[in-house]
Amino acid sequence: MTTASYEIRPIGHVESSITGREAAPKQGFEGAPDAWLVLDADVAEGIRDLAAGDEVFVLTWLHRARRDVLAVHPRDDPRNPETGVFSTRSQDRPNPIGLHRVRVAAVEGRRVRVRDLEAFDGTPIVDVKPVIAGGR
């Protein structure tokens, strides 16, 4: 089997008061503070139709995650049985891509204020996609 590699280029970064794992909720809806998606100038045109109230998926590169982990105790709770990372939302995984469902609170130039984002300050943004009505 041939292993291919792919390049992912960040399109911006997260600005958040969350600075480390110990301060981050496990999921955004569990008390994450509002945060900003700050898009690079060369992709800013892509957010022109976003508006307050929209729900979007934000894909991030969890740059501080461990990439050598294949099994974890879900929610970092040793009372939970060890589980393969592909059956969990653990940030530690071979390709640490974060998937976050958030609600847009405001759009200001190249900045999008969102609710329910548990990503750390400085986390690279890979993509932003709309939540399709009736979809998950």
Tab-separated table of C-alpha atoms in Angstrom:
chain	number	residue	atom	x	y	z
A	1	MET	CA	0.000	0.000	0.000
A	2	THR	CA	1.329	3.427	-0.938
A	3	THR	CA	1.018	6.177	1.606
A	4	ALA	CA	0.252	9.551	0.111
A	5	SER	CA	0.710	12.819	1.921
A	6	TYR	CA	-1.403	15.917	1.620
A	7	GLU	CA	-0.789	19.533	2.467
A	8	ILE	CA	-3.319	21.505	4.473
A	9	ARG	CA	-2.845	25.255	4.607
A	10	PRO	CA	-4.393	27.156	7.507
A	11	ILE	CA	-6.822	29.892	6.455
A	12	GLY	CA	-6.732	31.729	9.767
A	13	HIS	CA	-6.569	31.212	13.510
A	14	VAL	CA	-8.714	31.222	16.637
A	15	GLU	CA	-8.623	34.029	19.194
A	16	SER	CA	-9.945	32.727	22.512
A	17	SER	CA	-9.487	33.175	26.242
A	18	ILE	CA	-8.845	29.400	26.405
A	19	THR	CA	-5.090	28.952	26.544
A	20	GLY	CA	-4.631	25.329	27.546
A	21	ARG	CA	-6.188	21.925	27.898
A	22	GLU	CA	-6.888	22.321	31.600
A	23	ALA	CA	-9.140	25.350	30.978
A	24	ALA	CA	-10.984	23.968	27.956
A	25	PRO	CA	-14.388	22.313	28.217
A	26	LYS	CA	-14.571	18.863	26.615
A	27	GLN	CA	-17.189	20.150	24.160
A	28	GLY	CA	-18.002	23.713	23.219
A	29	PHE	CA	-21.584	23.532	24.451
A	30	GLU	CA	-20.244	22.730	27.937
A	31	GLY	CA	-19.331	26.326	28.702
A	32	ALA	CA	-16.859	27.536	26.075
A	33	PRO	CA	-16.485	31.322	25.958
A	34	ASP	CA	-17.198	33.260	22.779
A	35	ALA	CA	-14.194	33.247	20.460
A	36	TRP	CA	-13.101	34.855	17.199
A	37	LEU	CA	-12.257	33.165	13.922
A	38	VAL	CA	-9.693	35.446	12.324
A	39	LEU	CA	-9.434	34.696	8.603
A	40	ASP	CA	-6.417	35.490	6.444
A	41	ALA	CA	-6.905	38.381	4.024
A	42	ASP	CA	-6.599	36.145	0.944
A	43	VAL	CA	-9.659	34.063	1.988
A	44	ALA	CA	-11.776	36.801	3.603
A	45	GLU	CA	-14.132	36.919	0.583
A	46	GLY	CA	-15.248	33.406	1.568
A	47	ILE	CA	-17.095	34.637	4.680
A	48	ARG	CA	-19.012	37.440	2.952
A	49	ASP	CA	-22.364	35.634	3.259
A	50	LEU	CA	-22.041	34.541	6.894
A	51	ALA	CA	-24.381	36.311	9.308
A	52	ALA	CA	-25.233	36.312	12.996
A	53	GLY	CA	-27.373	33.289	13.804
A	54	ASP	CA	-25.810	30.990	11.186
A	55	GLU	CA	-24.532	27.600	12.322
A	56	VAL	CA	-21.248	26.441	10.845
A	57	PHE	CA	-18.731	23.676	11.270
A	58	VAL	CA	-15.224	24.932	11.926
A	59	LEU	CA	-12.424	22.525	11.088
A	60	THR	CA	-9.211	23.182	12.972
A	61	TRP	CA	-5.751	21.669	13.196
A	62	LEU	CA	-5.279	20.752	16.847
A	63	HIS	CA	-1.626	21.760	16.787
A	64	ARG	CA	-0.962	20.980	20.455
A	65	ALA	CA	-2.452	17.479	20.352
A	66	ARG	CA	-0.415	14.292	20.569
A	67	ARG	CA	-0.269	12.389	17.277
A	68	ASP	CA	0.985	9.063	18.638
A	69	VAL	CA	-2.165	8.189	20.604
A	70	LEU	CA	-4.542	5.478	19.346
A	71	ALA	CA	-6.536	4.711	22.512
A	72	VAL	CA	-7.795	6.978	25.301
A	73	HIS	CA	-10.064	7.009	28.321
A	74	PRO	CA	-13.033	9.044	26.975
A	75	ARG	CA	-13.300	12.533	28.470
A	76	ASP	CA	-9.886	11.931	30.111
A	77	ASP	CA	-11.650	9.989	32.857
A	78	PRO	CA	-9.725	6.861	33.909
A	79	ARG	CA	-13.025	5.323	35.106
A	80	ASN	CA	-14.101	5.091	31.458
A	81	PRO	CA	-12.785	2.043	29.601
A	82	GLU	CA	-9.930	2.666	27.190
A	83	THR	CA	-11.388	3.259	23.723
A	84	GLY	CA	-9.872	3.619	20.246
A	85	VAL	CA	-9.535	7.301	19.307
A	86	PHE	CA	-11.664	6.892	16.172
A	87	SER	CA	-14.625	6.141	18.465
A	88	THR	CA	-14.036	9.286	20.530
A	89	ARG	CA	-13.790	13.062	20.133
A	90	SER	CA	-10.283	13.072	21.639
A	91	GLN	CA	-7.987	15.783	20.327
A	92	ASP	CA	-5.076	13.323	20.522
A	93	ARG	CA	-5.057	11.299	17.279
A	94	PRO	CA	-2.873	10.631	14.215
A	95	ASN	CA	-4.341	13.556	12.231
A	96	PRO	CA	-5.588	16.027	14.851
A	97	ILE	CA	-8.411	17.618	12.905
A	98	GLY	CA	-10.921	19.371	15.136
A	99	LEU	CA	-14.602	19.482	14.189
A	100	HIS	CA	-16.616	22.169	15.976
A	101	ARG	CA	-20.278	23.040	15.479
A	102	VAL	CA	-20.657	26.705	16.392
A	103	ARG	CA	-23.127	29.570	16.042
A	104	VAL	CA	-22.079	32.856	14.468
A	105	ALA	CA	-22.629	35.800	16.832
A	106	ALA	CA	-21.163	38.558	14.619
A	107	VAL	CA	-19.119	39.167	11.490
A	108	GLU	CA	-16.704	42.109	11.481
A	109	GLY	CA	-14.440	42.352	8.462
A	110	ARG	CA	-12.197	39.255	8.464
A	111	ARG	CA	-13.326	38.270	11.975
A	112	VAL	CA	-16.236	36.013	12.891
A	113	ARG	CA	-17.349	35.878	16.520
A	114	VAL	CA	-18.667	32.424	17.410
A	115	ARG	CA	-20.259	30.660	20.353
A	116	ASP	CA	-19.453	27.155	21.661
A	117	LEU	CA	-15.882	26.847	20.340
A	118	GLU	CA	-13.607	24.939	22.710
A	119	ALA	CA	-10.409	25.445	20.646
A	120	PHE	CA	-7.358	27.073	22.238
A	121	ASP	CA	-6.124	30.558	21.413
A	122	GLY	CA	-3.920	30.379	18.320
A	123	THR	CA	-5.429	27.149	16.943
A	124	PRO	CA	-5.104	27.100	13.133
A	125	ILE	CA	-8.373	27.111	11.179
A	126	VAL	CA	-8.497	24.676	8.245
A	127	ASP	CA	-12.017	25.333	6.881
A	128	VAL	CA	-15.494	26.660	7.642
A	129	LYS	CA	-18.587	24.880	6.306
A	130	PRO	CA	-22.296	25.547	6.746
A	131	VAL	CA	-24.527	23.249	8.762
A	132	ILE	CA	-27.135	21.964	6.294
A	133	ALA	CA	-30.735	22.227	7.527
A	134	GLY	CA	-31.881	18.833	8.762
A	135	GLY	CA	-28.300	17.531	8.740
A	136	ARG	CA	-25.825	16.723	11.473
